[in-house]
């Protein structure tokens, strides 16, 4: 039986490409969230329960999950504790986002 990548179930032929595509999509999503909330310090705090507050909460959860995943991935190459490498993980995410066409 074929999987979505065109390979066969149980084979790892398409796994690296799928992992790369997933990582780039996550980086793009994180960059989009940062752009959407870039002026957060210049606006009024949204009312609790408003659509803007709900969107911010959802974006915050997504961004946090993506940054945590990037930090964990970076941990495979960087022995520092997670709290010491999160900024580098963020920079790697933003750098990766540049490789994705708009």
Backbone as CSV, one residue per row, in Angstrom:
resi,resn,N_x,N_y,N_z,CA_x,CA_y,CA_z,C_x,C_y,C_z
1,UNK,0.834,-1.173,0.000,0.000,0.000,0.000,0.885,1.244,0.000
2,UNK,0.517,2.238,-0.827,1.303,3.456,-0.904,0.855,4.459,0.137
3,UNK,1.832,5.218,0.662,1.488,6.304,1.581,1.390,7.607,0.799
4,UNK,1.155,8.722,1.503,0.940,10.011,0.839,2.180,10.522,0.124
5,UNK,3.344,10.093,0.512,4.567,10.596,-0.117,4.924,9.823,-1.382
6,UNK,4.112,8.826,-1.732,4.409,8.037,-2.918,5.232,6.804,-2.610
7,UNK,5.739,6.699,-1.397,6.482,5.514,-0.991,5.520,4.470,-0.454
8,UNK,6.061,3.404,0.032,5.227,2.342,0.565,5.243,2.384,2.074
9,UNK,4.113,2.004,2.680,4.024,1.989,4.138,5.178,1.181,4.705
10,UNK,5.762,1.693,5.755,6.869,0.996,6.388,8.220,1.371,5.815
11,UNK,8.244,2.000,4.623,9.526,2.409,4.055,9.826,3.828,4.513
12,UNK,11.071,4.167,4.515,11.453,5.505,4.959,11.927,6.371,3.790
13,UNK,11.587,5.981,2.567,12.054,6.719,1.388,11.634,8.186,1.410
14,UNK,10.385,8.456,1.735,9.884,9.823,1.702,9.968,10.545,3.026
15,UNK,10.436,9.876,4.074,10.447,10.474,5.403,11.297,11.745,5.505
16,UNK,12.528,11.763,4.998,13.315,13.004,5.109,12.658,14.186,4.391
17,UNK,12.079,13.936,3.214,11.430,15.014,2.481,10.191,15.505,3.230
18,UNK,9.442,14.574,3.803,8.259,14.970,4.560,8.664,15.764,5.805
19,UNK,9.716,15.346,6.482,10.196,16.058,7.668,10.674,17.458,7.293
20,UNK,11.361,17.570,6.170,11.832,18.875,5.714,10.653,19.792,5.390
21,UNK,9.681,19.267,4.693,8.507,20.060,4.325,7.745,20.500,5.566
22,UNK,7.594,19.615,6.528,6.917,19.948,7.776,7.671,21.039,8.526
23,UNK,8.984,20.905,8.618,9.786,21.918,9.310,9.682,23.281,8.657
24,UNK,9.705,23.330,7.341,9.587,24.603,6.640,8.199,25.206,6.821
25,UNK,7.169,24.371,6.810,5.808,24.873,7.022,5.656,25.440,8.433
26,UNK,6.249,24.777,9.404,6.186,25.273,10.780,6.938,26.597,10.912
27,UNK,8.073,26.710,10.267,8.850,27.955,10.313,8.060,29.094,9.684
28,UNK,7.407,28.827,8.555,6.606,29.856,7.888,5.445,30.298,8.769
29,UNK,4.801,29.325,9.419,3.673,29.646,10.301,4.135,30.523,11.463
30,UNK,5.267,30.194,12.061,5.790,31.001,13.169,6.123,32.411,12.707
31,UNK,6.727,32.537,11.548,7.066,33.871,11.020,5.803,34.667,10.722
32,UNK,4.783,34.019,10.180,3.514,34.710,9.911,2.884,35.224,11.199
33,UNK,2.953,34.436,12.255,2.401,34.854,13.552,3.164,36.067,14.074
34,UNK,4.480,36.041,13.974,5.257,37.197,14.439,4.904,38.453,13.653
35,UNK,4.740,38.331,12.354,4.380,39.485,11.524,2.998,40.009,11.911
36,UNK,2.050,39.088,12.114,0.687,39.486,12.452,0.629,40.260,13.773
37,UNK,1.514,39.943,14.699,1.486,40.583,16.023,2.686,41.491,16.260
38,UNK,3.306,41.919,15.199,4.513,42.745,15.310,4.258,44.045,16.056
39,UNK,3.074,44.605,15.920,2.775,45.894,16.566,2.020,45.720,17.879
40,UNK,2.083,44.569,18.495,1.317,44.272,19.712,1.573,45.287,20.816
41,UNK,2.782,45.804,20.911,3.102,46.756,21.976,2.535,48.142,21.700
42,UNK,2.104,48.383,20.479,1.572,49.697,20.115,0.046,49.744,20.096
43,UNK,-0.624,48.635,20.416,-2.085,48.615,20.403,-2.623,48.364,21.803
44,UNK,-3.894,48.660,21.928,-4.569,48.397,23.203,-4.725,46.890,23.383
45,UNK,-4.715,46.463,24.622,-4.918,45.047,24.927,-6.350,44.685,24.533
46,UNK,-6.529,43.606,23.758,-7.886,43.236,23.348,-8.726,42.789,24.540
47,UNK,-10.028,43.076,24.452,-10.941,42.656,25.506,-10.981,41.141,25.593
48,UNK,-11.038,40.643,26.806,-11.156,39.208,27.013,-12.424,38.712,26.336
49,UNK,-12.313,37.637,25.603,-13.469,37.075,24.908,-13.702,37.648,23.525
50,UNK,-12.934,38.662,23.140,-13.092,39.243,21.798,-12.446,38.330,20.763
51,UNK,-12.850,38.463,19.490,-12.215,37.654,18.438,-10.704,37.887,18.350
52,UNK,-10.267,39.133,18.569,-8.835,39.429,18.522,-8.082,38.715,19.656
53,UNK,-8.679,38.680,20.842,-8.053,37.985,21.973,-8.000,36.481,21.714
54,UNK,-9.053,35.939,21.130,-9.079,34.508,20.813,-8.025,34.172,19.764
55,UNK,-7.878,35.031,18.752,-6.866,34.803,17.717,-5.470,34.871,18.311
56,UNK,-5.247,35.850,19.205,-3.936,35.971,19.843,-3.625,34.731,20.677
57,UNK,-4.607,34.227,21.424,-4.392,33.036,22.252,-4.056,31.829,21.379
58,UNK,-4.760,31.678,20.265,-4.473,30.564,19.367,-3.080,30.709,18.746
59,UNK,-2.752,31.915,18.285,-1.425,32.154,17.713,-0.328,31.904,18.735
60,UNK,-0.575,32.324,19.978,0.413,32.133,21.041,0.659,30.646,21.287
61,UNK,-0.412,29.857,21.301,-0.265,28.416,21.519,0.498,27.771,20.366
62,UNK,0.167,28.142,19.149,0.842,27.577,17.978,2.311,27.977,17.976
63,UNK,2.583,29.280,18.190,3.957,29.766,18.175,4.794,29.077,19.250
64,UNK,4.219,28.925,20.442,4.937,28.272,21.533,5.265,26.820,21.191
65,UNK,4.304,26.113,20.594,4.537,24.718,20.210,5.628,24.616,19.144
66,UNK,5.597,25.507,18.167,6.605,25.486,17.101,7.985,25.818,17.668
67,UNK,8.056,26.833,18.528,9.344,27.209,19.122,9.875,26.092,20.015
68,UNK,9.009,25.445,20.768,9.451,24.316,21.598,9.997,23.182,20.739
69,UNK,9.317,22.901,19.623,9.790,21.842,18.722,11.137,22.220,18.109
70,UNK,11.280,23.473,17.720,12.560,23.922,17.154,13.674,23.831,18.197
71,UNK,13.362,24.188,19.427,14.349,24.127,20.502,14.748,22.674,20.770
72,UNK,13.770,21.776,20.746,14.072,20.360,20.943,14.939,19.826,19.801
73,UNK,14.619,20.222,18.587,15.414,19.803,17.425,16.847,20.332,17.545
74,UNK,16.982,21.597,17.903,18.311,22.187,18.072,19.099,21.457,19.150
75,UNK,18.396,20.911,20.140,19.049,20.167,21.213,19.795,18.938,20.722
76,UNK,19.463,18.455,19.523,20.186,17.329,18.948,21.607,17.725,18.542
77,UNK,21.834,19.031,18.366,23.128,19.530,17.898,23.805,20.470,18.894
78,UNK,23.069,20.910,19.902,23.557,21.898,20.853,23.321,21.358,22.266
79,UNK,24.399,21.086,23.024,24.229,20.454,24.334,23.745,21.383,25.449
80,UNK,23.600,22.667,25.152,23.148,23.583,26.210,21.724,23.226,26.656
81,UNK,21.358,23.626,27.874,19.987,23.391,28.329,18.987,24.181,27.466
82,UNK,17.746,23.708,27.358,16.744,24.381,26.525,16.586,25.878,26.829
83,UNK,16.649,26.242,28.092,16.480,27.655,28.458,17.613,28.524,27.908
84,UNK,18.754,27.922,27.636,19.902,28.672,27.125,19.959,28.743,25.600
85,UNK,19.139,27.928,24.913,19.232,27.912,23.456,17.953,28.348,22.748
86,UNK,16.909,28.780,23.491,15.634,29.113,22.842,15.783,30.273,21.868
87,UNK,16.636,31.233,22.189,16.824,32.386,21.293,17.451,31.931,19.973
88,UNK,18.413,31.030,20.051,19.011,30.482,18.829,17.980,29.691,18.033
89,UNK,17.112,28.963,18.736,16.052,28.214,18.048,15.131,29.174,17.302
90,UNK,14.798,30.298,17.914,13.957,31.301,17.256,14.648,31.862,16.021
91,UNK,15.920,32.152,16.126,16.657,32.664,14.968,16.715,31.637,13.842
92,UNK,16.885,30.370,14.176,16.879,29.321,13.155,15.512,29.231,12.479
93,UNK,14.437,29.346,13.265,13.085,29.325,12.691,12.898,30.455,11.699
94,UNK,13.286,31.650,12.095,13.114,32.810,11.212,13.980,32.687,9.966
95,UNK,15.163,32.147,10.130,16.027,31.930,8.966,15.402,30.923,8.004
96,UNK,14.864,29.837,8.531,14.209,28.831,7.686,13.017,29.407,6.947
97,UNK,12.304,30.306,7.576,11.097,30.887,6.964,11.441,31.645,5.679
98,UNK,12.664,32.100,5.545,13.080,32.818,4.333,13.208,31.907,3.119
99,UNK,13.287,30.606,3.349,13.442,29.662,2.246,12.126,29.254,1.593
100,UNK,11.019,29.746,2.133,9.708,29.339,1.651,9.135,30.456,0.796
101,UNK,8.748,30.153,-0.440,8.140,31.203,-1.262,6.820,31.658,-0.677
102,UNK,6.543,32.926,-0.816,5.298,33.502,-0.273,4.106,32.983,-1.019
